[in-house]
Short mmCIF file of C-alpha atoms (C1' of nucleotides) in Angstrom, two decimals:
data_model
loop_
_atom_site.label_atom_id
_atom_site.label_comp_id
_atom_site.label_asym_id
_atom_site.label_seq_id
_atom_site.Cartn_x
_atom_site.Cartn_y
_atom_site.Cartn_z
CA MET A 918 -19.70 42.98 111.74
CA SER A 919 -18.62 39.25 111.50
CA ASN A 920 -15.85 38.22 113.18
CA THR A 921 -15.39 35.13 110.47
CA ALA A 922 -13.20 35.63 107.75
CA ARG A 923 -14.57 37.69 104.74
CA THR A 924 -14.27 35.01 101.76
CA ILE A 925 -12.35 35.90 98.46
CA MET A 926 -12.79 34.08 95.06
CA LEU A 927 -9.70 34.78 92.32
CA VAL A 928 -10.44 34.66 88.89
CA ASP A 929 -7.22 35.26 86.67
CA ASP A 930 -5.76 33.07 83.75
CA HIS A 931 -2.21 33.26 84.85
CA ALA A 932 -1.40 31.05 87.80
CA VAL A 933 1.79 33.04 88.77
CA VAL A 934 -0.66 36.20 89.18
CA ARG A 935 -3.20 33.95 91.81
CA GLU A 936 -0.23 33.17 93.60
CA GLY A 937 0.59 36.73 93.94
CA TYR A 938 -2.73 37.59 95.01
CA ARG A 939 -2.78 34.65 97.46
CA ALA A 940 0.41 36.01 99.12
CA MET A 941 -0.57 39.46 99.31
CA LEU A 942 -3.88 38.62 100.89
CA GLN A 943 -2.88 36.04 103.04
CA LYS A 944 -0.71 38.88 104.98
CA GLN A 945 -3.75 40.48 105.73
CA PRO A 946 -6.05 39.12 108.61
CA GLY A 947 -9.49 38.29 108.27
CA LEU A 948 -9.35 37.22 104.69
CA SER A 949 -9.54 33.55 103.18
CA VAL A 950 -9.23 32.74 99.44
CA VAL A 951 -11.99 29.96 98.84
CA ALA A 952 -11.70 29.42 95.26
CA GLU A 953 -10.07 30.11 92.09
CA ALA A 954 -10.94 30.14 88.25
CA SER A 955 -8.63 30.66 85.27
CA ASP A 956 -11.34 31.95 82.76
CA GLY A 957 -15.10 33.19 83.23
CA VAL A 958 -17.40 30.22 83.07
CA GLU A 959 -15.17 28.52 85.92
CA ALA A 960 -15.69 31.37 87.58
CA TYR A 961 -19.55 31.51 87.34
CA ARG A 962 -19.51 27.87 88.10
CA LEU A 963 -17.55 28.53 91.69
CA TYR A 964 -19.25 31.23 92.69
CA LYS A 965 -22.49 29.30 92.32
CA GLU A 966 -20.81 26.99 94.25
CA THR A 967 -18.88 28.86 96.88
CA GLY A 968 -20.97 31.83 97.18
CA PRO A 969 -17.56 34.21 98.23
CA ASP A 970 -18.19 37.51 99.93
CA LEU A 971 -15.50 38.99 96.99
CA VAL A 972 -14.60 38.32 93.70
CA ILE A 973 -11.21 39.53 92.60
CA MET A 974 -11.24 39.41 88.72
CA ASP A 975 -9.05 39.81 85.47
CA LEU A 976 -10.16 41.29 82.38
CA SER A 977 -8.17 39.18 79.88
CA MET A 978 -9.28 35.85 79.94
CA PRO A 979 -9.73 33.34 77.24
CA GLY A 980 -13.29 32.51 76.28
CA ILE A 981 -15.57 34.92 77.47
CA GLY A 982 -13.69 37.79 78.74
CA GLY A 983 -14.04 39.46 82.10
CA ILE A 984 -16.69 42.42 81.64
CA GLU A 985 -19.32 39.82 80.31
CA ALA A 986 -18.09 37.37 83.22
CA ILE A 987 -18.91 40.55 85.31
CA ARG A 988 -22.53 40.85 83.72
CA ARG A 989 -23.42 36.83 84.41
CA LEU A 990 -22.29 36.97 87.79
CA ARG A 991 -24.25 40.27 88.65
CA GLN A 992 -27.23 38.86 86.59
CA TRP A 993 -26.84 35.67 88.98
CA ASP A 994 -26.28 37.39 92.23
CA LYS A 995 -27.73 41.28 91.84
CA ARG A 996 -25.53 42.02 95.08
CA ALA A 997 -22.22 40.34 93.79
CA LYS A 998 -19.01 42.41 94.86
CA ILE A 999 -16.50 42.26 91.90
CA LEU A 1000 -13.29 43.81 92.04
CA VAL A 1001 -11.62 44.22 88.62
CA PHE A 1002 -7.76 43.97 88.81
CA THR A 1003 -5.98 44.30 85.36
CA MET A 1004 -3.05 45.21 83.62
CA HIS A 1005 -5.01 48.18 81.45
CA GLN A 1006 -4.56 51.60 82.41
CA ASN A 1007 -7.18 52.41 80.23
CA ALA A 1008 -9.91 54.84 81.23
CA ALA A 1009 -12.60 52.98 78.57
CA PHE A 1010 -12.03 49.66 80.00
CA ALA A 1011 -12.70 50.95 83.60
CA VAL A 1012 -16.26 52.48 82.39
CA GLN A 1013 -17.12 49.33 80.72
CA ALA A 1014 -16.45 47.21 83.94
CA ILE A 1015 -18.20 49.75 86.26
CA ARG A 1016 -21.11 50.05 84.16
CA ALA A 1017 -21.34 45.81 83.99
CA GLY A 1018 -21.33 45.88 87.89
CA ALA A 1019 -17.71 46.18 88.91
CA SER A 1020 -17.43 47.19 92.49
CA GLY A 1021 -13.60 48.68 91.91
CA TYR A 1022 -10.94 48.77 89.01
CA VAL A 1023 -6.85 48.71 90.04
CA THR A 1024 -4.33 48.25 87.76
CA LYS A 1025 -1.68 45.45 88.29
CA THR A 1026 0.90 48.02 88.43
CA SER A 1027 -0.56 49.63 91.73
CA PRO A 1028 1.26 49.08 95.24
CA PRO A 1029 0.12 46.19 96.69
CA GLU A 1030 -1.58 48.46 99.52
CA THR A 1031 -3.66 49.73 96.80
CA LEU A 1032 -4.78 46.53 96.35
CA VAL A 1033 -5.74 45.87 99.83
CA HIS A 1034 -7.33 48.96 100.37
CA ALA A 1035 -9.39 48.54 97.28
CA VAL A 1036 -10.67 44.85 98.83
CA MET A 1037 -11.47 46.40 101.65
CA ASP A 1038 -13.38 49.21 100.44
CA ALA A 1039 -15.37 46.80 98.09
CA LEU A 1040 -16.16 44.71 100.82
CA SER A 1041 -17.58 47.52 102.65
CA GLY A 1042 -19.60 48.55 99.78
CA LYS A 1043 -17.64 51.70 98.40
CA ILE A 1044 -16.32 51.57 94.82
CA ALA A 1045 -12.64 51.82 94.69
CA ILE A 1046 -11.11 53.33 91.49
CA SER A 1047 -7.03 53.31 91.40
CA PRO A 1048 -5.39 56.91 91.27
CA ASP A 1049 -3.95 56.32 87.54
CA ILE A 1050 -7.08 55.46 86.36
CA ASP A 1051 -8.65 58.50 88.05
CA HIS A 1052 -5.96 60.52 86.17
CA GLU A 1053 -6.85 58.47 82.96
CA LEU A 1054 -10.38 59.34 83.39
CA ALA A 1055 -10.04 62.98 83.87
CA LEU A 1056 -7.68 63.10 80.63
CA SER A 1057 -9.86 61.76 78.26
CA HIS A 1058 -12.51 64.33 79.61
CA LEU A 1059 -10.33 67.00 78.99
CA ALA A 1060 -9.06 65.77 75.48
CA GLY A 1061 -13.02 65.61 74.94
CA GLU A 1062 -12.54 61.97 73.52
CA SER A 1063 -16.06 60.59 74.02
CA ALA A 1064 -16.54 57.12 73.89
CA ALA A 1065 -17.41 56.21 70.23
CA ALA A 1066 -20.13 53.93 71.52
CA ASP A 1067 -22.13 57.27 72.29
CA LEU A 1068 -21.15 59.46 69.05
CA LEU A 1069 -21.87 56.35 66.83
CA THR A 1070 -25.44 54.88 65.88
CA ALA A 1071 -26.08 51.60 66.11
CA ARG A 1072 -25.71 51.19 62.68
CA GLU A 1073 -22.70 52.84 62.39
CA PHE A 1074 -20.83 50.92 65.31
CA GLU A 1075 -21.86 47.52 63.78
CA VAL A 1076 -19.94 48.59 60.72
CA LEU A 1077 -16.99 49.71 62.51
CA ARG A 1078 -16.84 46.66 64.31
CA MET A 1079 -17.19 44.69 61.28
CA LEU A 1080 -14.38 47.18 59.28
CA LEU A 1081 -11.98 46.35 62.16
CA ALA A 1082 -12.57 42.40 62.06
CA GLU A 1083 -13.65 41.88 58.77
CA LYS A 1084 -12.00 42.63 55.49
CA THR A 1085 -13.25 44.46 52.42
CA THR A 1086 -16.32 46.93 52.26
CA ASP A 1087 -17.60 44.41 49.92
CA GLU A 1088 -17.93 41.39 52.60
CA ILE A 1089 -19.36 43.86 54.84
CA ALA A 1090 -21.61 44.80 52.19
CA GLU A 1091 -23.13 41.44 51.73
CA ALA A 1092 -23.13 40.35 55.33
CA LEU A 1093 -25.48 42.97 56.04
CA HIS A 1094 -27.46 43.39 52.95
CA LEU A 1095 -26.37 46.82 52.12
CA SER A 1096 -25.20 48.32 49.19
CA PRO A 1097 -21.15 48.43 49.14
CA LYS A 1098 -21.38 52.04 48.24
CA THR A 1099 -23.45 52.85 51.35
CA VAL A 1100 -20.99 51.09 53.63
CA ALA A 1101 -18.10 53.00 52.11
CA ASN A 1102 -20.44 56.10 53.13
CA LEU A 1103 -20.78 54.42 56.61
CA HIS A 1104 -16.95 54.23 57.03
CA SER A 1105 -16.41 57.67 55.75
CA LEU A 1106 -18.97 58.83 58.55
CA ILE A 1107 -17.41 56.88 61.15
CA LYS A 1108 -13.88 58.49 60.60
CA ASP A 1109 -15.59 61.84 60.53
CA LYS A 1110 -17.77 61.44 63.32
CA LEU A 1111 -14.29 59.92 65.39
CA GLY A 1112 -12.11 62.40 64.20
CA VAL A 1113 -9.88 60.42 62.72
CA GLY A 1114 -7.93 60.59 59.13
CA THR A 1115 -6.99 57.15 58.38
CA ASP A 1116 -7.75 53.63 58.83
CA ILE A 1117 -4.86 53.15 61.21
CA GLU A 1118 -5.83 56.04 63.59
CA LEU A 1119 -8.94 54.33 63.53
CA VAL A 1120 -7.84 50.86 64.76
CA ARG A 1121 -5.96 52.78 67.23
CA LEU A 1122 -8.55 54.44 68.60
CA ALA A 1123 -10.88 51.04 68.54
CA LEU A 1124 -8.08 49.79 70.65
CA ARG A 1125 -8.00 52.73 73.11
CA GLN A 1126 -11.34 52.41 73.63
CA GLY A 1127 -11.35 48.60 74.45
CA ILE A 1128 -13.74 48.04 70.99
CA LEU A 1129 -10.93 46.03 69.65
CA THR A 1130 -8.85 44.03 72.17
CA GLN A 1131 -5.68 42.28 71.74
CA VAL A 1132 -7.36 38.84 71.85
CA ASP A 1133 -9.76 39.87 69.02
CA LEU A 1134 -6.49 40.77 66.54
CA GLY A 1135 -3.15 38.92 66.52
CA GLU A 1136 -2.50 37.01 69.27
CA ARG A 1137 -4.11 33.61 68.40
CA MET B 1311 28.21 21.73 91.01
CA SER B 1312 27.98 24.25 93.69
CA ASN B 1313 25.52 23.56 96.74
CA THR B 1314 24.87 27.32 97.48
CA ALA B 1315 21.40 28.85 96.22
CA ARG B 1316 21.15 29.81 92.90
CA THR B 1317 20.38 33.50 92.99
CA ILE B 1318 17.52 34.80 90.78
CA MET B 1319 16.53 38.14 89.69
CA LEU B 1320 12.91 39.12 89.28
CA VAL B 1321 11.82 41.63 86.45
CA ASP B 1322 8.00 42.83 86.31
CA ASP B 1323 6.54 45.92 86.22
CA HIS B 1324 3.40 43.92 88.38
CA ALA B 1325 3.83 44.09 92.12
CA VAL B 1326 1.53 40.99 92.40
CA VAL B 1327 3.21 38.99 89.69
CA ARG B 1328 6.68 39.56 91.46
CA GLU B 1329 4.87 38.05 94.66
CA GLY B 1330 3.54 35.18 92.74
CA TYR B 1331 7.53 34.51 91.28
CA ARG B 1332 8.25 34.57 94.68
CA ALA B 1333 5.76 31.72 96.03
CA MET B 1334 6.16 30.02 92.96
CA LEU B 1335 10.04 29.84 93.84
CA GLN B 1336 9.98 29.52 97.14
CA LYS B 1337 8.42 26.08 97.41
CA GLN B 1338 11.82 24.80 95.14
CA PRO B 1339 14.98 24.23 97.37
CA GLY B 1340 18.18 25.79 96.25
CA LEU B 1341 16.92 28.89 94.82
CA SER B 1342 16.90 32.44 96.41
CA VAL B 1343 15.42 35.66 94.66
CA VAL B 1344 18.28 38.24 95.53
CA ALA B 1345 16.49 41.20 93.72
CA GLU B 1346 13.49 42.31 91.90
CA ALA B 1347 13.18 45.27 89.34
CA SER B 1348 10.22 47.02 88.07
CA ASP B 1349 11.37 48.25 84.78
CA GLY B 1350 14.57 47.89 82.34
CA VAL B 1351 17.01 50.27 83.63
CA GLU B 1352 16.14 49.31 87.16
CA ALA B 1353 16.91 45.99 86.08
CA TYR B 1354 19.96 46.94 84.47
CA ARG B 1355 21.27 48.70 87.46
CA LEU B 1356 20.47 45.95 89.63
CA TYR B 1357 22.13 43.27 87.78
CA LYS B 1358 25.48 45.03 87.69
CA GLU B 1359 24.86 45.52 91.66
CA THR B 1360 23.63 41.92 92.61
CA GLY B 1361 24.85 39.97 89.50
CA PRO B 1362 22.42 36.77 90.15
CA ASP B 1363 22.82 33.12 88.28
CA LEU B 1364 19.61 33.90 86.18
CA VAL B 1365 16.79 36.71 85.43
CA ILE B 1366 13.20 35.96 85.10
CA MET B 1367 11.91 38.78 82.93
CA ASP B 1368 8.60 40.01 81.22
CA LEU B 1369 8.51 41.51 78.24
CA SER B 1370 6.07 44.36 78.41
CA MET B 1371 7.16 47.03 80.70
CA PRO B 1372 7.27 50.91 80.99
CA GLY B 1373 10.46 52.72 79.59
CA ILE B 1374 12.83 50.49 77.64
CA GLY B 1375 10.66 47.03 76.78
CA GLY B 1376 12.06 43.52 77.54
CA ILE B 1377 13.86 42.78 74.22
CA GLU B 1378 15.55 45.62 74.82
CA ALA B 1379 16.49 45.57 78.52
CA ILE B 1380 17.59 41.71 77.17
CA ARG B 1381 19.94 43.33 74.87
CA ARG B 1382 21.59 45.74 77.29
CA LEU B 1383 21.97 43.20 79.80
CA ARG B 1384 23.71 40.39 77.46
CA GLN B 1385 25.95 43.52 76.12
CA TRP B 1386 27.11 44.24 79.76
CA ASP B 1387 27.47 40.26 80.46
CA LYS B 1388 27.48 37.62 77.40
CA ARG B 1389 27.15 35.01 79.76
CA ALA B 1390 24.48 36.69 81.10
CA LYS B 1391 20.83 34.30 81.45
CA ILE B 1392 17.19 35.45 81.00
CA LEU B 1393 14.42 33.67 81.05
CA VAL B 1394 11.51 35.52 79.66
CA PHE B 1395 8.26 34.85 81.46
CA THR B 1396 5.51 36.70 79.43
CA MET B 1397 1.63 36.68 78.60
CA HIS B 1398 1.94 37.12 75.27
CA GLN B 1399 1.46 33.69 73.75
CA ASN B 1400 2.84 35.23 70.42
CA ALA B 1401 5.59 33.20 68.15
CA ALA B 1402 6.75 36.54 66.89
CA PHE B 1403 7.68 37.54 70.41
CA ALA B 1404 9.47 34.44 70.98
CA VAL B 1405 12.04 34.76 68.11
CA GLN B 1406 12.82 38.21 69.06
CA ALA B 1407 13.48 37.52 72.18
CA ILE B 1408 15.49 34.91 71.74
CA ARG B 1409 17.55 36.44 68.99
CA ALA B 1410 17.91 38.98 71.49
CA GLY B 1411 19.67 37.17 73.67
CA ALA B 1412 16.95 35.01 75.89
CA SER B 1413 17.71 31.74 77.41
CA GLY B 1414 14.08 30.74 77.33
CA TYR B 1415 10.63 31.90 76.94
CA VAL B 1416 7.66 31.15 78.90
CA THR B 1417 3.84 32.32 78.60
CA LYS B 1418 2.04 33.24 82.12
CA THR B 1419 -1.01 30.86 81.42
CA SER B 1420 1.70 28.14 81.39
CA PRO B 1421 1.23 25.83 85.15
CA PRO B 1422 3.41 26.68 87.82
CA GLU B 1423 5.84 23.29 86.97
CA THR B 1424 6.57 24.65 83.74
CA LEU B 1425 8.06 27.48 85.02
CA VAL B 1426 10.00 25.57 87.56
CA HIS B 1427 11.25 23.17 84.67
CA ALA B 1428 12.41 26.31 82.59
CA VAL B 1429 14.32 27.96 85.28
CA MET B 1430 16.09 24.63 86.09
CA ASP B 1431 16.78 23.95 82.26
CA ALA B 1432 17.89 27.65 81.80
CA LEU B 1433 20.29 27.60 84.91
CA SER B 1434 21.94 24.45 83.77
CA GLY B 1435 22.31 26.11 79.97
CA LYS B 1436 19.64 24.70 78.16
CA ILE B 1437 17.16 26.95 76.10
CA ALA B 1438 13.41 26.44 77.38
CA ILE B 1439 10.32 27.18 75.34
CA SER B 1440 6.92 26.29 76.41
CA PRO B 1441 4.69 24.30 74.46
CA ASP B 1442 2.31 26.50 73.49
CA ILE B 1443 4.97 28.66 71.89
CA ASP B 1444 6.27 25.73 70.30
CA HIS B 1445 2.79 25.18 68.60
CA GLU B 1446 2.59 28.52 68.11
CA LEU B 1447 5.84 28.46 65.98
CA ALA B 1448 5.30 25.47 64.05
CA LEU B 1449 1.57 26.98 63.05
CA SER B 1450 3.01 30.05 61.69
CA HIS B 1451 5.42 27.90 59.66
CA LEU B 1452 2.77 25.82 58.38
CA ALA B 1453 0.69 29.39 57.65
CA GLY B 1454 4.07 30.47 55.67
CA GLU B 1455 3.90 33.78 57.60
CA SER B 1456 7.15 34.51 57.46
CA ALA B 1457 8.46 37.77 59.52
CA ALA B 1458 7.44 41.18 57.85
CA ALA B 1459 11.17 41.87 58.42
CA ASP B 1460 12.63 39.75 56.49
CA LEU B 1461 10.11 40.39 53.78
CA LEU B 1462 10.90 43.87 53.68
CA THR B 1463 13.77 45.93 52.91
CA ALA B 1464 15.22 48.26 55.17
CA ARG B 1465 13.39 50.95 53.25
CA GLU B 1466 10.38 49.59 53.38
CA PHE B 1467 10.46 48.57 56.99
CA GLU B 1468 10.94 52.26 57.51
CA VAL B 1469 8.07 53.46 55.85
CA LEU B 1470 6.02 50.41 57.31
CA ARG B 1471 7.07 51.97 60.96
CA MET B 1472 5.94 55.38 60.00
CA LEU B 1473 2.91 54.31 58.65
CA LEU B 1474 1.86 52.51 61.70
CA ALA B 1475 2.96 55.78 64.25
CA GLU B 1476 2.76 58.88 62.12
CA LYS B 1477 -0.04 60.24 60.27
CA THR B 1478 -0.34 61.21 56.45
CA THR B 1479 1.44 60.00 53.52
CA ASP B 1480 2.51 63.62 53.23
CA GLU B 1481 3.79 63.68 56.59
CA ILE B 1482 6.11 60.69 56.00
CA ALA B 1483 7.35 62.00 52.86
CA GLU B 1484 8.76 65.27 54.51
CA ALA B 1485 10.01 63.05 57.23
CA LEU B 1486 11.88 60.93 55.07
CA HIS B 1487 12.53 63.40 52.11
CA LEU B 1488 11.05 61.54 49.84
CA SER B 1489 8.25 62.41 47.10
CA PRO B 1490 4.53 61.63 48.30
CA LYS B 1491 3.98 59.61 45.50
CA THR B 1492 7.25 57.53 46.68
CA VAL B 1493 5.66 56.94 49.98
CA ALA B 1494 2.33 55.69 48.26
CA ASN B 1495 4.12 53.32 45.97
CA LEU B 1496 5.80 51.99 49.05
CA HIS B 1497 2.71 51.74 50.94
CA SER B 1498 1.32 49.97 48.56
CA LEU B 1499 4.46 47.66 47.86
CA ILE B 1500 4.33 46.71 51.76
CA LYS B 1501 1.07 45.53 51.51
CA ASP B 1502 1.44 43.70 48.59
CA LYS B 1503 4.38 41.81 50.01
CA LEU B 1504 2.89 41.23 53.07
CA GLY B 1505 -0.32 39.65 51.39
CA VAL B 1506 -2.63 42.12 52.63
CA GLY B 1507 -5.57 43.96 51.41
CA THR B 1508 -6.36 46.68 53.73
CA ASP B 1509 -4.59 48.66 56.10
CA ILE B 1510 -6.50 46.88 59.37
CA GLU B 1511 -5.01 43.89 57.91
CA LEU B 1512 -1.76 45.52 58.11
CA VAL B 1513 -1.84 46.70 61.23
CA ARG B 1514 -3.42 43.24 62.75
CA LEU B 1515 -0.36 41.76 61.15
CA ALA B 1516 1.70 44.65 62.26
CA LEU B 1517 0.62 43.72 66.53
CA ARG B 1518 0.93 39.96 65.63
CA GLN B 1519 4.69 40.03 64.84
CA GLY B 1520 5.39 42.52 67.54
CA ILE B 1521 6.41 45.45 65.07
CA LEU B 1522 3.58 47.18 66.88
CA THR B 1523 3.21 46.75 70.62
CA GLN B 1524 0.02 47.85 72.34
CA VAL B 1525 2.01 50.28 74.27
CA ASP B 1526 2.73 51.97 71.33
CA LEU B 1527 -1.11 52.45 70.58
CA GLY B 1528 -3.69 53.32 72.34
CA GLU B 1529 -2.83 52.73 76.32
CA ARG B 1530 -1.36 55.76 77.14
"C1'" DC C 1480 -48.81 67.92 60.26
"C1'" DC C 1481 -44.40 68.72 60.51
"C1'" DA C 1482 -39.93 68.50 61.87
"C1'" DC C 1483 -36.11 65.51 62.89
"C1'" DC C 1484 -32.95 61.60 62.82
"C1'" DG C 1485 -31.08 57.64 61.18
"C1'" DT C 1486 -30.89 54.69 57.46
"C1'" DC C 1487 -30.34 53.42 52.73
"C1'" DG C 1488 -28.77 54.96 47.85
"C1'" DT C 1489 -27.14 57.70 43.62
"C1'" DG C 1490 -23.95 60.60 41.02
"C1'" DA C 1491 -19.80 63.13 40.16
"C1'" DA C 1492 -15.86 65.09 41.69
"C1'" DA C 1493 -11.70 64.78 43.96
"C1'" DT C 1494 -8.12 61.70 46.07
"C1'" DT C 1495 -5.58 57.59 46.51
"C1'" DT C 1496 -4.29 53.52 45.11
"C1'" DT C 1497 -2.38 50.35 41.90
"C1'" DC C 1498 0.29 48.93 38.09
"C1'" DC C 1499 3.74 49.44 35.04
"C1'" DC C 1500 7.67 52.19 33.12
"C1'" DG C 1501 12.26 54.17 33.46
"C1'" DG C 1502 16.44 55.73 35.41
"C1'" DC C 1503 20.03 55.58 39.02
"C1'" DA C 1504 23.09 52.98 42.49
"C1'" DG C 1505 25.20 49.56 44.51
"C1'" DC C 1506 27.34 44.46 43.92
"C1'" DG C 1507 29.06 40.32 42.85
"C1'" DG C 1508 30.15 37.27 38.95
"C1'" DC C 1509 32.76 36.47 34.65
"C1'" DG D 395 34.96 46.72 32.17
"C1'" DC D 396 30.35 44.67 31.35
"C1'" DC D 397 26.00 42.27 32.73
"C1'" DG D 398 22.64 40.83 35.42
"C1'" DC D 399 20.30 41.77 39.41
"C1'" DT D 400 18.10 44.07 43.02
"C1'" DG D 401 16.98 47.85 45.91
"C1'" DC D 402 15.51 52.75 45.82
"C1'" DC D 403 13.14 56.88 43.99
"C1'" DG D 404 9.54 58.75 41.20
"C1'" DG D 405 6.23 59.61 36.64
"C1'" DG D 406 2.09 58.89 33.95
"C1'" DA D 407 -2.47 56.88 33.26
"C1'" DA D 408 -5.71 53.55 34.63
"C1'" DA D 409 -9.06 52.46 38.41
"C1'" DA D 410 -10.64 52.30 42.61
"C1'" DT D 411 -12.00 55.09 46.45
"C1'" DT D 412 -13.02 58.39 49.25
"C1'" DT D 413 -15.77 62.46 50.08
"C1'" DC D 414 -19.16 65.55 49.54
"C1'" DA D 415 -23.83 66.79 48.17
"C1'" DC D 416 -28.60 65.72 47.62
"C1'" DG D 417 -33.04 62.67 47.48
"C1'" DA D 418 -36.15 59.42 49.57
"C1'" DC D 419 -37.95 56.56 53.29
"C1'" DG D 420 -39.75 55.60 57.90
"C1'" DG D 421 -40.25 56.28 62.96
"C1'" DT D 422 -40.34 59.70 66.84
"C1'" DG D 423 -42.09 63.63 69.08
"C1'" DG D 424 -43.69 67.79 69.94
#
DNA sequence: CCACCGTCGTGAAATTTTCCCGGCAGCGGC
DNA sequence: GCCGCTGCCGGGAAAATTTCACGACGGTGG
């Protein structure tokens, strides 16, 4: 193993968090932060420029989100190592991140040692998942709550996304060139497949599963 | 003015963020971090113990949320200075925080200088609002979007909260000792008053206004 | 070829949403 | 007291919707 420092890039839209990373990683010998980005596109640019050994990335960011950023980085460099470090204690997000090519998923509530361990694991090629997410994953399995994306057909998922984003049944019908009646049928079928009774439950489920994110909704 | 260091307590459930605060504040002479808490009740306990000059507090925390924590701190010490530092770029939250007794509201996306300035302002008794929230406030005024809590009567608000939390109309009716018919009428009236057409829009509005928070929903 | 699945739509029944209504209680003004 | 106003509670009926059963069509795979 080389004894030069391993290089790290930080990606987080909150300056205070990046400061925190630095403070925590500085204590660790053999690590060196070589770049910082505050959003996905900047991360992409800086990765190509500096080619760090590891990227530590948040998920919730302006512009392209973290998941999409991971995907693009891995497309550019198939061997990029990306450790997700996020506030979302949510198994669905973790699954999405790993599928997109992340090497690990650690929540921000974890103690500093967990992050350091995960960094080491990721650098040595292991996949690191923080314990709370392991627990989450186990829970959602036990609850039999499969991912909505798997239960629904492509068409149904499309309608679901529009239901959550757009407004009325009629608007969706027009956008998708369907009869309003069909949209209503789909809407009903979706709720049935997902096992929810009301639209409100539907939104909550979508939030949990990361189909809808907070930024899509309220927070302008 | 005394030339002893001003004391600060940090409240945030993410260890990495607390590290970030420290790193940013350390560069500033005359400030000293004397306590750290990771949730509302711990903050309350430590405040009584250490009596800091200023509290820097996040809003989204496990257990009692930040707003409630502010309220309790101010109840214990009417002159407590509390600076909210949060990821929520949301005017409704800012209004709630200030009403609860906060001395300022700064978002985590702000550059470090903004935090430092806000700390100084808060220490000298001024109320500091970060520019993006000012802008948000102006926007929501222009949009004529008044707070839901002001538009609705107490009863209506009660039903709204239950609609967002509970399940069916019938369950709410029973919990509130009302006829299902009345709940349905209220439900309709609420949507009318709030100017939304569908339940999904209702949830989104509630999220924006901070009536519902993410922790109430999905993220278990 | 045939069975199966996803897609799209119709029709009709069941349910919900909406709108309009009246009664009742509290509250301030005259 | 009396009046007007507002909030609260529900009934009734029309309108819209959700739900369910059903059929058609194209693709896919055994």
